[in-house]
Amino acid sequence: DGGITQSPKYLFRKEGQNVTLSCEQNLNHDAMYWYRQDPGQGLRLIYYSQIVNDFQKGDIAEGYSVSREKKESFPLTVTSAQKNPTAFYLCASSRGGPPYEQYFGPGTRLTVT
Amino acid sequence: EDQVTQSPEALRLQEGESSSLNCSYTVSGLRGLFWYRQDPGKGPEFLFTLYSAGEEKEKERLKATLTKKESFLHITAPKPEDSATYLCAVQNDYKLSFGAGTTVTVRA
């Protein structure tokens, strides 16, 4: 089955630690995205990548980093510089740029204490 | 800056009671308007894309329409399994701007 996988589903970390969230897709999509979702707010774009070895900052990139070494994979690292890292993180992919729709993975809930 | 506002925030319906959700938007160059369904603790599920004013799309009990300033998601004769949060998003360039969503609860 084609789709997007994110792991783990739940992640717990201590404050001050970096953590990497995994995102893999087998849809052969060129573009991949990372969003953050907080209660009562719309999804906010962290980073996006239109092609391998290239990525751009979204609206809230501070405290996050990404890499795109393979077409299928787009891992997100939440660094200790991110002030409020506890959130629901969603990875998405699309065939290309607009107007193609984005398809989302199941999400990773990160809790930092 | 692109803005998307969804109303109401929450909607409680009786099974079979039709209703509409609103998504109003301001965007400098609309490349597409998207509707998603999200169940608690899960990723959004794609429903529809609308590209131009006057366009309509249907899927089972859902129908999405688009004008130059807003979109409506009509739910006809809803069932309990239609309970979810419905998200609206507009695309400008490579970015999707999302509204906060409307949480729909359908009681049997």
mmCIF file of C-alpha atoms in Angstrom:
data_model
loop_
_atom_site.group_PDB
_atom_site.id
_atom_site.type_symbol
_atom_site.label_atom_id
_atom_site.label_comp_id
_atom_site.label_asym_id
_atom_site.label_seq_id
_atom_site.Cartn_x
_atom_site.Cartn_y
_atom_site.Cartn_z
ATOM 1 C CA ASP A 1 0.000 0.000 0.000
ATOM 2 C CA GLY A 2 1.246 3.475 -0.866
ATOM 3 C CA GLY A 3 1.350 6.004 1.894
ATOM 4 C CA ILE A 4 3.252 8.069 4.411
ATOM 5 C CA THR A 5 4.624 6.624 7.621
ATOM 6 C CA GLN A 6 5.729 8.560 10.663
ATOM 7 C CA SER A 7 7.469 7.121 13.638
ATOM 8 C CA PRO A 8 7.166 6.918 16.509
ATOM 9 C CA LYS A 9 3.489 7.689 17.196
ATOM 10 C CA TYR A 10 4.325 9.045 20.663
ATOM 11 C CA LEU A 11 7.645 10.487 21.774
ATOM 12 C CA PHE A 12 8.721 11.736 25.175
ATOM 13 C CA ARG A 13 11.864 13.762 25.794
ATOM 14 C CA LYS A 14 13.466 15.785 28.513
ATOM 15 C CA GLU A 15 13.975 19.487 28.010
ATOM 16 C CA GLY A 16 17.352 20.267 26.459
ATOM 17 C CA GLN A 17 17.515 17.131 24.320
ATOM 18 C CA ASN A 18 17.375 17.090 20.536
ATOM 19 C CA VAL A 19 14.943 14.619 18.987
ATOM 20 C CA THR A 20 14.461 13.425 15.410
ATOM 21 C CA LEU A 21 11.065 12.541 13.946
ATOM 22 C CA SER A 22 10.939 10.154 11.024
ATOM 23 C CA CYS A 23 8.863 10.562 7.848
ATOM 24 C CA GLU A 24 8.924 8.132 4.932
ATOM 25 C CA GLN A 25 6.728 8.018 1.815
ATOM 26 C CA ASN A 26 6.404 5.455 -0.973
ATOM 27 C CA LEU A 27 4.104 7.538 -3.172
ATOM 28 C CA ASN A 28 6.984 8.667 -5.423
ATOM 29 C CA HIS A 29 6.146 12.259 -4.517
ATOM 30 C CA ASP A 30 8.703 14.970 -5.158
ATOM 31 C CA ALA A 31 7.599 17.419 -2.470
ATOM 32 C CA MET A 32 7.497 16.844 1.281
ATOM 33 C CA TYR A 33 6.421 19.045 4.174
ATOM 34 C CA TRP A 34 6.475 19.279 7.962
ATOM 35 C CA TYR A 35 3.661 20.924 9.912
ATOM 36 C CA ARG A 36 3.008 21.508 13.573
ATOM 37 C CA GLN A 37 -0.502 21.374 15.050
ATOM 38 C CA ASP A 38 -1.437 22.920 18.406
ATOM 39 C CA PRO A 39 -4.900 22.835 20.019
ATOM 40 C CA GLY A 40 -7.233 25.481 18.613
ATOM 41 C CA GLN A 41 -4.794 26.538 15.893
ATOM 42 C CA GLY A 42 -4.440 25.719 12.246
ATOM 43 C CA LEU A 43 -1.545 23.649 10.987
ATOM 44 C CA ARG A 44 1.624 25.721 10.652
ATOM 45 C CA LEU A 45 4.373 24.999 8.136
ATOM 46 C CA ILE A 46 7.826 24.306 9.565
ATOM 47 C CA TYR A 47 9.882 23.264 6.504
ATOM 48 C CA TYR A 48 9.239 22.021 3.004
ATOM 49 C CA SER A 49 11.292 20.361 0.289
ATOM 50 C CA GLN A 50 10.462 20.357 -3.403
ATOM 51 C CA ILE A 51 13.349 18.142 -4.455
ATOM 52 C CA VAL A 52 16.125 16.012 -3.003
ATOM 53 C CA ASN A 53 18.963 17.965 -1.363
ATOM 54 C CA ASP A 54 16.916 21.154 -1.270
ATOM 55 C CA PHE A 55 14.545 22.543 1.374
ATOM 56 C CA GLN A 56 13.069 25.884 2.459
ATOM 57 C CA LYS A 57 11.965 27.360 5.756
ATOM 58 C CA GLY A 58 8.289 27.702 6.451
ATOM 59 C CA ASP A 59 6.596 30.085 8.856
ATOM 60 C CA ILE A 60 7.972 28.641 12.100
ATOM 61 C CA ALA A 61 11.381 27.117 11.272
ATOM 62 C CA GLU A 62 13.246 28.462 14.318
ATOM 63 C CA GLY A 63 14.468 25.625 16.540
ATOM 64 C CA TYR A 64 13.973 22.965 13.854
ATOM 65 C CA SER A 65 16.205 21.403 11.206
ATOM 66 C CA VAL A 66 15.609 18.990 8.314
ATOM 67 C CA SER A 67 17.468 17.032 5.666
ATOM 68 C CA ARG A 68 16.370 15.557 2.331
ATOM 69 C CA GLU A 69 19.019 13.088 1.235
ATOM 70 C CA LYS A 70 16.548 10.661 -0.330
ATOM 71 C CA LYS A 71 13.308 11.247 -2.205
ATOM 72 C CA GLU A 72 11.431 8.970 0.189
ATOM 73 C CA SER A 73 12.640 10.452 3.464
ATOM 74 C CA PHE A 74 12.343 13.847 5.181
ATOM 75 C CA PRO A 75 13.361 13.660 8.865
ATOM 76 C CA LEU A 76 12.724 16.562 11.222
ATOM 77 C CA THR A 77 14.978 17.358 14.178
ATOM 78 C CA VAL A 78 13.493 19.329 17.046
ATOM 79 C CA THR A 79 16.420 21.016 18.730
ATOM 80 C CA SER A 80 16.805 22.308 22.269
ATOM 81 C CA ALA A 81 16.477 25.820 20.828
ATOM 82 C CA GLN A 82 12.768 25.270 20.136
ATOM 83 C CA LYS A 83 11.032 26.997 23.046
ATOM 84 C CA ASN A 84 7.700 25.154 22.970
ATOM 85 C CA PRO A 85 8.355 21.780 21.326
ATOM 86 C CA THR A 86 5.376 19.886 22.767
ATOM 87 C CA ALA A 87 2.933 19.484 19.857
ATOM 88 C CA PHE A 88 1.480 17.142 17.244
ATOM 89 C CA TYR A 89 3.816 16.944 14.229
ATOM 90 C CA LEU A 90 2.513 16.063 10.789
ATOM 91 C CA CYS A 91 4.453 15.130 7.684
ATOM 92 C CA ALA A 92 2.909 15.487 4.224
ATOM 93 C CA SER A 93 3.861 14.916 0.611
ATOM 94 C CA SER A 94 2.590 15.936 -2.819
ATOM 95 C CA ARG A 95 3.367 15.166 -6.460
ATOM 96 C CA GLY A 96 4.853 18.584 -6.882
ATOM 97 C CA GLY A 97 4.085 22.203 -6.288
ATOM 98 C CA PRO A 98 0.651 23.767 -6.586
ATOM 99 C CA PRO A 99 -2.038 22.897 -7.285
ATOM 100 C CA TYR A 100 -1.378 19.317 -6.229
ATOM 101 C CA GLU A 101 -3.008 18.251 -3.000
ATOM 102 C CA GLN A 102 -0.915 17.230 -0.022
ATOM 103 C CA TYR A 103 -1.345 13.859 1.667
ATOM 104 C CA PHE A 104 -0.613 13.516 5.353
ATOM 105 C CA GLY A 105 0.948 10.874 7.561
ATOM 106 C CA PRO A 106 -0.552 9.708 10.874
ATOM 107 C CA GLY A 107 1.476 12.186 12.955
ATOM 108 C CA THR A 108 3.864 12.052 15.912
ATOM 109 C CA ARG A 109 2.858 13.468 19.268
ATOM 110 C CA LEU A 110 5.928 14.892 20.987
ATOM 111 C CA THR A 111 5.899 15.691 24.683
ATOM 112 C CA VAL A 112 8.853 17.504 26.217
ATOM 113 C CA THR A 113 9.036 17.869 29.998
ATOM 114 C CA GLU B 1 -0.483 37.416 4.470
ATOM 115 C CA ASP B 2 -2.915 34.643 3.601
ATOM 116 C CA GLN B 3 -5.743 34.195 6.099
ATOM 117 C CA VAL B 4 -8.274 31.431 6.525
ATOM 118 C CA THR B 5 -11.171 31.648 8.973
ATOM 119 C CA GLN B 6 -13.514 28.755 9.623
ATOM 120 C CA SER B 7 -16.900 28.973 11.303
ATOM 121 C CA PRO B 8 -18.430 27.810 13.456
ATOM 122 C CA GLU B 9 -15.688 26.408 15.699
ATOM 123 C CA ALA B 10 -17.966 23.561 16.749
ATOM 124 C CA LEU B 11 -21.199 22.141 15.387
ATOM 125 C CA ARG B 12 -23.463 19.600 17.068
ATOM 126 C CA LEU B 13 -25.986 17.918 14.794
ATOM 127 C CA GLN B 14 -28.650 15.312 15.146
ATOM 128 C CA GLU B 15 -28.339 12.405 12.754
ATOM 129 C CA GLY B 16 -30.036 13.435 9.491
ATOM 130 C CA GLU B 17 -29.872 17.166 10.265
ATOM 131 C CA SER B 18 -28.140 18.822 7.299
ATOM 132 C CA SER B 19 -25.873 21.819 7.813
ATOM 133 C CA SER B 20 -23.021 23.844 6.294
ATOM 134 C CA LEU B 21 -19.515 24.802 7.377
ATOM 135 C CA ASN B 22 -17.958 28.055 6.246
ATOM 136 C CA CYS B 23 -14.387 28.840 5.198
ATOM 137 C CA SER B 24 -13.626 32.462 4.368
ATOM 138 C CA TYR B 25 -10.228 33.359 2.995
ATOM 139 C CA THR B 26 -7.953 36.116 1.782
ATOM 140 C CA VAL B 27 -5.065 35.080 -0.442
ATOM 141 C CA SER B 28 -2.970 36.991 -2.940
ATOM 142 C CA GLY B 29 -3.138 34.332 -5.632
ATOM 143 C CA LEU B 30 -5.347 31.300 -5.049
ATOM 144 C CA ARG B 31 -3.850 28.158 -6.572
ATOM 145 C CA GLY B 32 -6.408 25.889 -4.900
ATOM 146 C CA LEU B 33 -8.694 25.504 -1.892
ATOM 147 C CA PHE B 34 -8.576 22.194 -0.061
ATOM 148 C CA TRP B 35 -10.869 20.456 2.404
ATOM 149 C CA TYR B 36 -9.590 17.799 4.776
ATOM 150 C CA ARG B 37 -11.194 15.625 7.437
ATOM 151 C CA GLN B 38 -9.263 14.929 10.640
ATOM 152 C CA ASP B 39 -10.173 12.363 13.280
ATOM 153 C CA PRO B 40 -8.779 12.780 16.825
ATOM 154 C CA GLY B 41 -5.105 11.855 17.074
ATOM 155 C CA LYS B 42 -4.760 11.200 13.336
ATOM 156 C CA GLY B 43 -3.436 12.986 10.277
ATOM 157 C CA PRO B 44 -5.785 14.947 8.004
ATOM 158 C CA GLU B 45 -7.472 12.985 5.229
ATOM 159 C CA PHE B 46 -7.826 14.721 1.866
ATOM 160 C CA LEU B 47 -11.407 15.322 0.701
ATOM 161 C CA PHE B 48 -11.611 17.916 -2.104
ATOM 162 C CA THR B 49 -9.716 20.457 -4.151
ATOM 163 C CA LEU B 50 -11.522 23.473 -5.636
ATOM 164 C CA TYR B 51 -9.754 25.723 -8.106
ATOM 165 C CA SER B 52 -12.131 28.439 -9.256
ATOM 166 C CA ALA B 53 -15.272 30.264 -8.190
ATOM 167 C CA GLY B 54 -18.411 28.357 -9.041
ATOM 168 C CA GLU B 55 -16.776 24.965 -8.815
ATOM 169 C CA GLU B 56 -18.491 22.202 -6.813
ATOM 170 C CA LYS B 57 -17.306 18.755 -5.719
ATOM 171 C CA GLU B 58 -19.268 15.944 -4.054
ATOM 172 C CA LYS B 59 -18.380 12.834 -2.121
ATOM 173 C CA GLU B 60 -21.073 10.770 -0.424
ATOM 174 C CA ARG B 61 -22.858 13.151 1.998
ATOM 175 C CA LEU B 62 -20.364 15.980 1.524
ATOM 176 C CA LYS B 63 -20.484 18.759 -1.045
ATOM 177 C CA ALA B 64 -17.935 21.562 -1.309
ATOM 178 C CA THR B 65 -18.536 24.837 -3.126
ATOM 179 C CA LEU B 66 -16.316 27.830 -3.839
ATOM 180 C CA THR B 67 -16.873 31.563 -4.332
ATOM 181 C CA LYS B 68 -14.285 34.300 -4.675
ATOM 182 C CA LYS B 69 -14.112 34.864 -0.934
ATOM 183 C CA GLU B 70 -15.378 31.723 0.747
ATOM 184 C CA SER B 71 -16.047 28.037 0.525
ATOM 185 C CA PHE B 72 -18.815 25.967 2.039
ATOM 186 C CA LEU B 73 -18.823 22.336 3.031
ATOM 187 C CA HIS B 74 -22.387 21.052 3.061
ATOM 188 C CA ILE B 75 -23.150 17.907 5.028
ATOM 189 C CA THR B 76 -26.409 16.305 3.909
ATOM 190 C CA ALA B 77 -28.238 13.920 6.254
ATOM 191 C CA PRO B 78 -25.140 13.330 8.399
ATOM 192 C CA LYS B 79 -24.439 10.075 10.218
ATOM 193 C CA PRO B 80 -22.418 9.619 13.439
ATOM 194 C CA GLU B 81 -19.442 8.469 11.385
ATOM 195 C CA ASP B 82 -19.273 11.973 9.880
ATOM 196 C CA SER B 83 -18.143 13.270 13.281
ATOM 197 C CA ALA B 84 -14.680 14.790 12.823
ATOM 198 C CA THR B 85 -12.842 18.068 12.515
ATOM 199 C CA TYR B 86 -13.027 19.536 9.024
ATOM 200 C CA LEU B 87 -10.085 21.651 7.908
ATOM 201 C CA CYS B 88 -9.965 24.182 5.112
ATOM 202 C CA ALA B 89 -6.705 25.332 3.494
ATOM 203 C CA VAL B 90 -5.719 27.685 0.681
ATOM 204 C CA GLN B 91 -2.655 27.314 -1.459
ATOM 205 C CA ASN B 92 -0.501 30.184 -2.626
ATOM 206 C CA ASP B 93 2.814 29.174 -4.153
ATOM 207 C CA TYR B 94 4.077 26.084 -2.271
ATOM 208 C CA LYS B 95 2.457 26.883 1.010
ATOM 209 C CA LEU B 96 -0.847 25.715 2.427
ATOM 210 C CA SER B 97 -2.458 28.079 4.934
ATOM 211 C CA PHE B 98 -4.917 26.291 7.206
ATOM 212 C CA GLY B 99 -7.911 27.425 9.176
ATOM 213 C CA ALA B 100 -8.365 26.233 12.762
ATOM 214 C CA GLY B 101 -11.119 23.820 11.733
ATOM 215 C CA THR B 102 -14.754 23.088 12.552
ATOM 216 C CA THR B 103 -15.394 20.171 14.891
ATOM 217 C CA VAL B 104 -18.599 18.386 13.916
ATOM 218 C CA THR B 105 -20.372 16.016 16.305
ATOM 219 C CA VAL B 106 -23.296 14.008 14.970
ATOM 220 C CA ARG B 107 -25.555 12.369 17.554
ATOM 221 C CA ALA B 108 -27.540 9.241 16.768
#
